[in-house]
Tab-separated table of C-alpha atoms in Angstrom:
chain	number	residue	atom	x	y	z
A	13	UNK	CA	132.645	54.154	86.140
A	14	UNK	CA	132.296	53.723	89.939
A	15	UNK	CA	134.608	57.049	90.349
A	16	UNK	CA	132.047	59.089	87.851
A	17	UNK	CA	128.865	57.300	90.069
A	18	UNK	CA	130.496	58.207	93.269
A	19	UNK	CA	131.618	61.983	92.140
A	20	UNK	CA	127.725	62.495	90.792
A	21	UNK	CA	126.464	61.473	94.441
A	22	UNK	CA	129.203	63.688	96.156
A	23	UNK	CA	127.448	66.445	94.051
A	24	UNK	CA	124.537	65.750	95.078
A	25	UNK	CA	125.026	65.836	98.163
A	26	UNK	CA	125.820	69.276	98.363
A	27	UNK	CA	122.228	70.453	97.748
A	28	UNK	CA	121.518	69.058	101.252
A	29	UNK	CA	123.265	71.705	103.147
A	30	UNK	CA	121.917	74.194	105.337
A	31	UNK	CA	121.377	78.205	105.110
A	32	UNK	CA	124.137	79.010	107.248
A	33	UNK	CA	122.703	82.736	107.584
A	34	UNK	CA	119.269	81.559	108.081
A	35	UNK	CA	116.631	84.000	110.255
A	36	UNK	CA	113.418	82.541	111.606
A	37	UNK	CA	110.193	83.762	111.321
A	38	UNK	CA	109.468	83.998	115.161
A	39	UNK	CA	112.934	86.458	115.117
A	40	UNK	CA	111.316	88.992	113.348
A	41	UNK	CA	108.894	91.947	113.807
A	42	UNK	CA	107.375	92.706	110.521
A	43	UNK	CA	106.416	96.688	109.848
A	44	UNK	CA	103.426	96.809	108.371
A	45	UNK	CA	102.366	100.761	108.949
A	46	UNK	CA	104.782	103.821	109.427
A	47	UNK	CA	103.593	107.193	110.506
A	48	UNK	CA	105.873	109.958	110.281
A	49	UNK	CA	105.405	113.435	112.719
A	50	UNK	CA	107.227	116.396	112.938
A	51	UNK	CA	109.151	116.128	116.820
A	52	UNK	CA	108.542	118.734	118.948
A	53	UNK	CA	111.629	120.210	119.459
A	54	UNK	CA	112.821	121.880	116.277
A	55	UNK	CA	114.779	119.729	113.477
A	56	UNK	CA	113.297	115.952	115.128
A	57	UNK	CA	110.989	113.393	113.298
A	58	UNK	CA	108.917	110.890	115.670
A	59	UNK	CA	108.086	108.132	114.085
A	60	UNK	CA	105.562	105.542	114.786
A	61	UNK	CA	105.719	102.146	114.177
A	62	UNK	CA	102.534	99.330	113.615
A	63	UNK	CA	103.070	95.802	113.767
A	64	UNK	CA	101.202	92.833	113.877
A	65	UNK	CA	100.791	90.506	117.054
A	66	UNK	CA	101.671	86.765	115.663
A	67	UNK	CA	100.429	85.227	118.916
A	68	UNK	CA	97.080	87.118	118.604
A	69	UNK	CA	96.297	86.602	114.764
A	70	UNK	CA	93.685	84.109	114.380
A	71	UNK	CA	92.910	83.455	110.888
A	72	UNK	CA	89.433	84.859	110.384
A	73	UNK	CA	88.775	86.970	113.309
A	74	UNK	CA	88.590	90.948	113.190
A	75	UNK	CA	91.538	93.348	114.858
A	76	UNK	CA	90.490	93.002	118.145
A	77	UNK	CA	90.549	89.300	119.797
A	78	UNK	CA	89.660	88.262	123.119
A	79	UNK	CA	93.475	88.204	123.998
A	80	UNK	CA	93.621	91.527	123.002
A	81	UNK	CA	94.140	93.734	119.905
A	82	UNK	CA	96.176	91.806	117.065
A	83	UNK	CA	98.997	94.426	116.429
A	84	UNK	CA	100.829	96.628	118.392
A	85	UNK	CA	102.374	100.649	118.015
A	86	UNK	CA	106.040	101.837	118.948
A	87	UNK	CA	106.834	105.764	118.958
A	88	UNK	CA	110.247	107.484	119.623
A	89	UNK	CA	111.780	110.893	118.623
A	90	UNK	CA	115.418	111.503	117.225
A	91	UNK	CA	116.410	113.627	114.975
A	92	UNK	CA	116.241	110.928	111.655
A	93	UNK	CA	114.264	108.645	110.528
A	94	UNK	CA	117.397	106.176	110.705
A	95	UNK	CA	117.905	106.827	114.487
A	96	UNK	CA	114.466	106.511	115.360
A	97	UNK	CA	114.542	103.246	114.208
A	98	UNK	CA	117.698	102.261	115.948
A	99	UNK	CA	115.996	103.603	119.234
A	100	UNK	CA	112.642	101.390	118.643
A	101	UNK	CA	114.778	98.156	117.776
A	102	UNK	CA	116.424	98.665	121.224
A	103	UNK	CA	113.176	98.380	122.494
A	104	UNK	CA	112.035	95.211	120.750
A	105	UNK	CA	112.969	91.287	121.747
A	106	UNK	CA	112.867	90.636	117.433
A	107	UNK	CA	114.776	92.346	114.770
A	108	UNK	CA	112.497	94.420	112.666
A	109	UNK	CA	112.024	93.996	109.480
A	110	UNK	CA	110.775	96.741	106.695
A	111	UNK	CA	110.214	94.508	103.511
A	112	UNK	CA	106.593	94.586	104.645
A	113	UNK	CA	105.513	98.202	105.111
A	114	UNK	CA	101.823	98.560	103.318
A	115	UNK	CA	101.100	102.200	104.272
A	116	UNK	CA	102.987	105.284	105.088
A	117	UNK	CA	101.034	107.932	106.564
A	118	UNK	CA	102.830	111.337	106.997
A	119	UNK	CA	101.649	113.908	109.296
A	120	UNK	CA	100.156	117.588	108.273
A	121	UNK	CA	102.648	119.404	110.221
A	122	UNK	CA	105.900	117.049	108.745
A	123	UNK	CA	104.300	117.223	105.505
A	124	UNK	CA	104.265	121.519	105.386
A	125	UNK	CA	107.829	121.277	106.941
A	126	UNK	CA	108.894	118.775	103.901
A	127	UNK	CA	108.916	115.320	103.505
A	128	UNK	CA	113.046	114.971	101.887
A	129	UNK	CA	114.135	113.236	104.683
A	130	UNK	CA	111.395	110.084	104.300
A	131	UNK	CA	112.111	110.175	100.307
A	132	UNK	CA	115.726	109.771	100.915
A	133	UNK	CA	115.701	107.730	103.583
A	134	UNK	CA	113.155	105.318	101.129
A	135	UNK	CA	115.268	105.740	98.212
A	136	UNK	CA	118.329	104.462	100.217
A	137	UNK	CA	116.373	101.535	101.641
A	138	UNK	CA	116.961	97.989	99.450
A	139	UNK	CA	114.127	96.772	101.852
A	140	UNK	CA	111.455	99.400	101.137
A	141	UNK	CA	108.819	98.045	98.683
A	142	UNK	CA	108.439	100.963	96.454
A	143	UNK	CA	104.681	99.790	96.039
A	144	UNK	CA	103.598	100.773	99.666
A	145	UNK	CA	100.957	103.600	99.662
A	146	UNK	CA	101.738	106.491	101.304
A	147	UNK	CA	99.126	109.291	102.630
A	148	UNK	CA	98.627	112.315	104.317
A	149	UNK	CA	96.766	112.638	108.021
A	150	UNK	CA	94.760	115.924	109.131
A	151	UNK	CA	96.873	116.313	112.108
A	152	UNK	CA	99.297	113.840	113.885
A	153	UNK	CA	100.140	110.552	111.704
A	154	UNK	CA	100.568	109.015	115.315
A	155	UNK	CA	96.112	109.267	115.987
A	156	UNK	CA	95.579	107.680	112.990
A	157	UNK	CA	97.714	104.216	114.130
A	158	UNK	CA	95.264	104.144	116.660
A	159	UNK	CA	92.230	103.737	114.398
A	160	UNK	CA	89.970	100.632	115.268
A	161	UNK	CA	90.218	97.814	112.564
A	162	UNK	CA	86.658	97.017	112.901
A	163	UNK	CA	86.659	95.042	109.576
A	164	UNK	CA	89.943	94.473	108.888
A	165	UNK	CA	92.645	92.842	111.466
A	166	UNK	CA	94.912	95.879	110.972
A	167	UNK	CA	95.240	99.366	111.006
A	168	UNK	CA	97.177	99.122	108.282
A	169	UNK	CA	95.033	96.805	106.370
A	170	UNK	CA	92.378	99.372	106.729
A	171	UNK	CA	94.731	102.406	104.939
A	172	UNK	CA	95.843	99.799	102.171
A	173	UNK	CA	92.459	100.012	101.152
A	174	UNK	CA	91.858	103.111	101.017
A	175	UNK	CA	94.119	103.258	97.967
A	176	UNK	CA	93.765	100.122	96.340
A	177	UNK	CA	89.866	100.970	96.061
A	178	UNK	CA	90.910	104.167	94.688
A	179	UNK	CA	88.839	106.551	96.010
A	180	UNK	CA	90.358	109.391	94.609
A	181	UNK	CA	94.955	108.620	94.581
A	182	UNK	CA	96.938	105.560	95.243
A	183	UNK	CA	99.771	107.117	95.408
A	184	UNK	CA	102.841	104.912	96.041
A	185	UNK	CA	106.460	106.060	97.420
A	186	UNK	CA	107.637	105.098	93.731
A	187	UNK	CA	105.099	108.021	92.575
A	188	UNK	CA	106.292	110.502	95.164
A	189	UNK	CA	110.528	109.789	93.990
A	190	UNK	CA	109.898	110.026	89.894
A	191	UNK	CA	108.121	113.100	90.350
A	192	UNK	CA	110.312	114.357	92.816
A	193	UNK	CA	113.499	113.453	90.329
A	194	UNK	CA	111.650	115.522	87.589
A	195	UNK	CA	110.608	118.170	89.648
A	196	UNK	CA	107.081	117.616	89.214
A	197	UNK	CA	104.113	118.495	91.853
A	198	UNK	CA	102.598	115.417	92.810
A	199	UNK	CA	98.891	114.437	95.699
A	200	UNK	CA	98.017	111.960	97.731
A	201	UNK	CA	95.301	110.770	99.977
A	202	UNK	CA	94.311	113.335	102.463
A	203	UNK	CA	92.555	111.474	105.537
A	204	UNK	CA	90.120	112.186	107.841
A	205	UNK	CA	90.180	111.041	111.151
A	206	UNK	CA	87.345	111.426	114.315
A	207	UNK	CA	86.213	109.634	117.436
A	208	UNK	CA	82.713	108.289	118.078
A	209	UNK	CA	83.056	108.511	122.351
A	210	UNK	CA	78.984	106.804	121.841
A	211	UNK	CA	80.760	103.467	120.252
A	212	UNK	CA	82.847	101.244	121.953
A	213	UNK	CA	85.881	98.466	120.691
A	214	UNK	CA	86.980	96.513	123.435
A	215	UNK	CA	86.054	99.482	125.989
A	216	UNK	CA	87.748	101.916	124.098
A	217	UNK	CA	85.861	105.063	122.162
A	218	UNK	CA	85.657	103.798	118.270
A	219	UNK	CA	88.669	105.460	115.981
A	220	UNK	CA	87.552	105.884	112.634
A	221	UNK	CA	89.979	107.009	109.099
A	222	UNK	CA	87.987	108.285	105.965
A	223	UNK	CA	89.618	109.999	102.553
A	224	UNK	CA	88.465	114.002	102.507
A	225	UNK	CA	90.389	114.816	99.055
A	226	UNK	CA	94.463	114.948	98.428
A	227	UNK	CA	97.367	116.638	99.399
A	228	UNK	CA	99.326	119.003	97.632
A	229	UNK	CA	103.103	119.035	97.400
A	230	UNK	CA	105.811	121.225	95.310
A	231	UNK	CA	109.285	121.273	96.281
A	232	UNK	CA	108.848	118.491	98.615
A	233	UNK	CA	106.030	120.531	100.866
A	234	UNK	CA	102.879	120.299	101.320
A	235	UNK	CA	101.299	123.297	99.306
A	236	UNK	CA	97.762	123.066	99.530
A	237	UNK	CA	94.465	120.568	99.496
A	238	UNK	CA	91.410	119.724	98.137
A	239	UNK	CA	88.313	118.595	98.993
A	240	UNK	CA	86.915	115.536	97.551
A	241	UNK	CA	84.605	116.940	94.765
A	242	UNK	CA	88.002	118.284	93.442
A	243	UNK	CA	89.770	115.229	93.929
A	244	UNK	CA	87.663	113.076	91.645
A	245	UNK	CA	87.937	115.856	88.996
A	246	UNK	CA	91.975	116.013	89.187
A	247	UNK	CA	92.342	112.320	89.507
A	248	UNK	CA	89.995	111.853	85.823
A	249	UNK	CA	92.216	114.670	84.753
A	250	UNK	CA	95.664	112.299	85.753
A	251	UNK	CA	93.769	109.632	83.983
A	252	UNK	CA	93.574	107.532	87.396
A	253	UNK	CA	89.748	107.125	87.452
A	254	UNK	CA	90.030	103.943	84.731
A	255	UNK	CA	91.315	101.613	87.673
A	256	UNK	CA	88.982	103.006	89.721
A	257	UNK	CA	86.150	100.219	91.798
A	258	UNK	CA	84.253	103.222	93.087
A	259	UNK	CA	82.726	104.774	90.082
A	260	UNK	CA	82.447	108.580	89.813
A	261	UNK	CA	78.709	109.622	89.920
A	262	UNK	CA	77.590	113.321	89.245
A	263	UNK	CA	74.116	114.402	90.072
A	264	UNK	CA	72.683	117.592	87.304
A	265	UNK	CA	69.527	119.427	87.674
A	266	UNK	CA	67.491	121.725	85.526
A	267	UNK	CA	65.493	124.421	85.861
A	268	UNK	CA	66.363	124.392	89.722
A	269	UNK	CA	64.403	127.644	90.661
A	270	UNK	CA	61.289	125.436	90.465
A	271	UNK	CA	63.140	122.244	91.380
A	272	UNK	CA	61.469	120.373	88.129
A	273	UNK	CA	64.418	118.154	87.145
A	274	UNK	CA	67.300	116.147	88.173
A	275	UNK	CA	69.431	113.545	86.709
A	276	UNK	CA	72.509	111.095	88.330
A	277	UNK	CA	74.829	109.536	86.557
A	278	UNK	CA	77.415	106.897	87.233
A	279	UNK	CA	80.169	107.108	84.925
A	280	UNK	CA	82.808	104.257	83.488
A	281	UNK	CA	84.968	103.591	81.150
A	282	UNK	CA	86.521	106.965	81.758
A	283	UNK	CA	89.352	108.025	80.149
A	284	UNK	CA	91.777	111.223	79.406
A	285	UNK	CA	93.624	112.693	76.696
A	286	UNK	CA	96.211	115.342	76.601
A	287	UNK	CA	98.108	117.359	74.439
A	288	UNK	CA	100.553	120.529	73.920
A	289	UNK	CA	100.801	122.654	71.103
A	290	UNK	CA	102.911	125.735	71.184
A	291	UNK	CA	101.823	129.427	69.928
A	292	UNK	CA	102.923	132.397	70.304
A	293	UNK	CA	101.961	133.009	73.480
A	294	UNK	CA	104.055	129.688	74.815
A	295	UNK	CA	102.879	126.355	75.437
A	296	UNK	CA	99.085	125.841	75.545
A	297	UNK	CA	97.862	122.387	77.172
A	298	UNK	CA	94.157	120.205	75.883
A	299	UNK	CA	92.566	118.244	78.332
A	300	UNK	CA	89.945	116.124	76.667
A	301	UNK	CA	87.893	113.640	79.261
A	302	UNK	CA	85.712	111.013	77.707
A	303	UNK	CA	83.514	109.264	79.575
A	304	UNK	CA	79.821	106.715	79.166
A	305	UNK	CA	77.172	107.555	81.895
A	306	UNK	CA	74.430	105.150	82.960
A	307	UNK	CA	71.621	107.191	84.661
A	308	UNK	CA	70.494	106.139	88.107
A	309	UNK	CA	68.547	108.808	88.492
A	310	UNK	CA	65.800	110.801	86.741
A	311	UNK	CA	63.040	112.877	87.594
A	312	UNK	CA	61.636	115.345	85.231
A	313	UNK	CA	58.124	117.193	86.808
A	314	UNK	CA	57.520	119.053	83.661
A	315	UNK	CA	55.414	118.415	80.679
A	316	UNK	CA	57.256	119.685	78.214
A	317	UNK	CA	57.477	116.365	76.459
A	318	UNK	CA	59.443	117.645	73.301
A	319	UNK	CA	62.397	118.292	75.596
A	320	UNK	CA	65.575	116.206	74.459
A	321	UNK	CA	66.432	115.021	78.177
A	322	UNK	CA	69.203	113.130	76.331
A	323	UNK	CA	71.063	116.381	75.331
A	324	UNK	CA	69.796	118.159	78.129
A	325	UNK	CA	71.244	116.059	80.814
A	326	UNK	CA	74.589	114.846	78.413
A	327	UNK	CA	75.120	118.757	77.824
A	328	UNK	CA	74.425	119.915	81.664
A	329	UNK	CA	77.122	116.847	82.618
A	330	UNK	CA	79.886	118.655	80.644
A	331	UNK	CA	79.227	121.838	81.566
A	332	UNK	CA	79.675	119.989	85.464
A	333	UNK	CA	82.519	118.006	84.980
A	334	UNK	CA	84.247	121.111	83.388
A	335	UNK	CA	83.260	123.098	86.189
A	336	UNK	CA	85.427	121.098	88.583
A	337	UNK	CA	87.779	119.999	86.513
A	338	UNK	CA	89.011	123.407	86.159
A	339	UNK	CA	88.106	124.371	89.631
A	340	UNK	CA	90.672	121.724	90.284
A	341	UNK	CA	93.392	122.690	87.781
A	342	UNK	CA	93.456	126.361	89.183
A	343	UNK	CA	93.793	125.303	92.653
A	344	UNK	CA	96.632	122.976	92.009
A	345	UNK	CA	98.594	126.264	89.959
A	346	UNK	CA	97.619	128.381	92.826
A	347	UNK	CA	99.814	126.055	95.205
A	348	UNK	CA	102.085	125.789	92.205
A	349	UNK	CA	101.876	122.002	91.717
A	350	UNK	CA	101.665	120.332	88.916
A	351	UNK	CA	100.052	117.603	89.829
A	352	UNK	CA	98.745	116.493	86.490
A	353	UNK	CA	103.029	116.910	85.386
A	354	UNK	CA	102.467	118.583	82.275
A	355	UNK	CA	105.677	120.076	82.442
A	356	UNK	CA	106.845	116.344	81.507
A	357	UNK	CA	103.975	116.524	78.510
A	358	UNK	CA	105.594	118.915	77.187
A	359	UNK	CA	109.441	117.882	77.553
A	360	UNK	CA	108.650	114.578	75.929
A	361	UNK	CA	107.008	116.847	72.771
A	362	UNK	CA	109.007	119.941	72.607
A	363	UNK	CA	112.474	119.192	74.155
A	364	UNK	CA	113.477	122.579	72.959
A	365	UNK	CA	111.054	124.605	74.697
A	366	UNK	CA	111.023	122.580	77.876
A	367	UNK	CA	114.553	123.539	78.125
A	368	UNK	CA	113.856	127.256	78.233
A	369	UNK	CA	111.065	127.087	81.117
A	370	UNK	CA	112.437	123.980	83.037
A	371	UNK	CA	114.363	126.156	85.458
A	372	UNK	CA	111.301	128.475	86.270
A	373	UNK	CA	108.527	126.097	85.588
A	374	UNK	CA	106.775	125.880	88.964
A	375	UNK	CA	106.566	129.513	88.590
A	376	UNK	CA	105.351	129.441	85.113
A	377	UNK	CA	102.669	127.168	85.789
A	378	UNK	CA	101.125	129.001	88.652
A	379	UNK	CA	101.334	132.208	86.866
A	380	UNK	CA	101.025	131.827	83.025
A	381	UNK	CA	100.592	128.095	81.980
A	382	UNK	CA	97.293	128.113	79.493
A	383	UNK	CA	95.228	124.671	80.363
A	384	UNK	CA	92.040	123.974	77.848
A	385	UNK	CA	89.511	121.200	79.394
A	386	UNK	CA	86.917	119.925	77.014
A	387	UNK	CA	84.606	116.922	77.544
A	388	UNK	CA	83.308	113.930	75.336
A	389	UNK	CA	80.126	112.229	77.093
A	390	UNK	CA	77.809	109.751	75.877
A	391	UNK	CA	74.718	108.537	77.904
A	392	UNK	CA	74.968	104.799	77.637
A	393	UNK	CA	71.310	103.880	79.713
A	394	UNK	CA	68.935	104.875	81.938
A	395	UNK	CA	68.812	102.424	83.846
A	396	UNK	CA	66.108	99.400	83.548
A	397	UNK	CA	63.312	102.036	83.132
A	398	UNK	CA	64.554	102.452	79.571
């Protein structure tokens, strides 16, 4: 009995020891943001790097601190993404760590050249979080590190949120690989970025980041973009608008020659349905949106008081929606991206069909892929005036 009391403590005792491959906290540099260039020599990638300051945070205080700003940026140029990274660790006094990355921002110039390199180097990568957004910048990915973090504490913090409100994408690097491993088109967040030399953060002219519309890419390039209007149509087309915190609001008018009538509505509860049915012709995709509208706006100057204004303004908000929708579609086959991945609609449907334009389907969908958009909108309210 004293053998089986003294063998059960022994045991015990082995939950005492230590990690003997332990790292601590104050050893590491965490990545928060990575922005991606094209180098300028020929066949190099520059990569910058954003990390946060420990010995600056202060738990509710904005970016910039009396010590100083609260994160810091690394650049270098090699010719991969691997040995950049080996040629900013040289550089650092803590080994850096990637589990953290929020936000990968990819320059305009790297994103037209192709973007394989930073999806293989992420698919390779245990430590990437597949979750982190990733987003397009108007010209160098590099400027738009530098943007001020005037309500957040980071850069990065600031680009997270550009997605997670979902403004128009959130697309993730997990987003960017399945479509890529299905040759699909795929968009993401194209920024804007500007100076305001009038407004100053901690003596330096104010850097500000905004979402214009998304990016465009087929084969792994950037094809083409759109502006925001068309964004907001595409992404109720993807069926990404029902996570959406900013609603989608459309403003109508009627008989506009004599500026009598207008209308806004903000729309929720939006949602999409798609289908495929093949003729004789080939393939032949439905787009149905459906979507409830509470007015915010209304002002009718005529006296016509028999007028339906329900049907009036329901039917002119299809007829809009439509408009762009399709706008947006066409745009999206003229850079040959298919963004919305029907080809993958109709593989999962007609396997047998799929396998005869799979090969040539970018092409096909640019040139000959039939896309119906219909709409299903109810006016819900008109706000407390009715």
């Amino acid at each position: 009995m004293k053998l089986l009391k003294l063998g059960l403590a022994l045991l015990l005792l082995f939950g005492l020891t230590g990690c003997w491959s332990k790292l601590e906290l104050d050893q590491l540099t965490f990545i928060f943001g990575m922005y991606v260039d094209a180098g300028a020599e020929p066949g190099t990638v520059e990569l910058t790097i954003s990390t946060p300051l420990p010995n600056r945070l202060v738990s509710g205080t904005q970016g910039g601190t009396a010590q100083g700003k609260s994160y810091s940026s690394v650049t270098k140029t090699a010719h991969t993404i691997t040995d950049a990274i080996i040629m900013i660790q040289k550089d650092l006094s803590r080994r850096l760590e990637i589990s953290h990355i929020k936000a990968v921002v990819i320059g305009k110039e790297y994103a037209a050249n192709g973007i394989h390199e930073l999806l293989e180097w992420c698919k390779r990568q245990p430590e990437i979080p597949q979750g982190a957004y990733i987003m397009a910048a108007p010209g160098k990915a590099s400027e738009v590190a530098r943007l001020s973090a005037i309500y957040e504490q980071l850069p990065d913090q600031v680009l997270r949120n550009f997605s997670e409100l979902n403004l128009t994408y959130a697309t993730t690097i997990r987003d960017c690989l399945l479509a890529e491993a299905n040759n699909m088109g795929y968009a993401m967040n194209y920024l804007s970025f500007g100076v305001k030399p009038d407004e100053k953060e901690q003596g330096e002219p104010v850097r500000w980041a905004g979402v214009q519309g998304v990016m465009l890419f087929n084969g792994k390039k950037m094809t083409g973009t759109l502006n925001s209007e068309e964004s907001r149509a595409l992404s109720w087309a993807a069926g990404d608008l029902s996570g959406h915190l900013t609603l989608p609001m459309y403003t109508v008018m009627w008989n506009e020659q004599e500026s009598k009538g207008k209308a806004s509505a903000l729309f929720y509860n939006d949602k999409v349905s798609r289908k495929v049915r093949i003729t004789a012709d080939g393939p032949v995709f439905y787009i149905r949106l459906k979507g409830k509208a509470s007015i915010t706006l209304f002002d009718d100057n005529t006296t016509d008081e028999a007028m339906d204004h329900n049907s009036l303004i329901k039917s002119k908000l299809e007829e809009k929606v439509v408009s762009e929708v399709k706008k947006a579609i066409e745009h999206t086959q003229e850079a040959g991206a298919d963004v919305l991945q029907l080809g993958m609609l109709l593989e999962w449907n007609h396997p047998k069909e799929w396998m005869k334009l799979r090969e040539r389907w970018s092409d096909y969908y640019a040139d000959r892929a039939a896309i119906v958009v219909t709409t299903d909108i109810s006016i819900v309210d008109y706000g407390a005036s009715k």
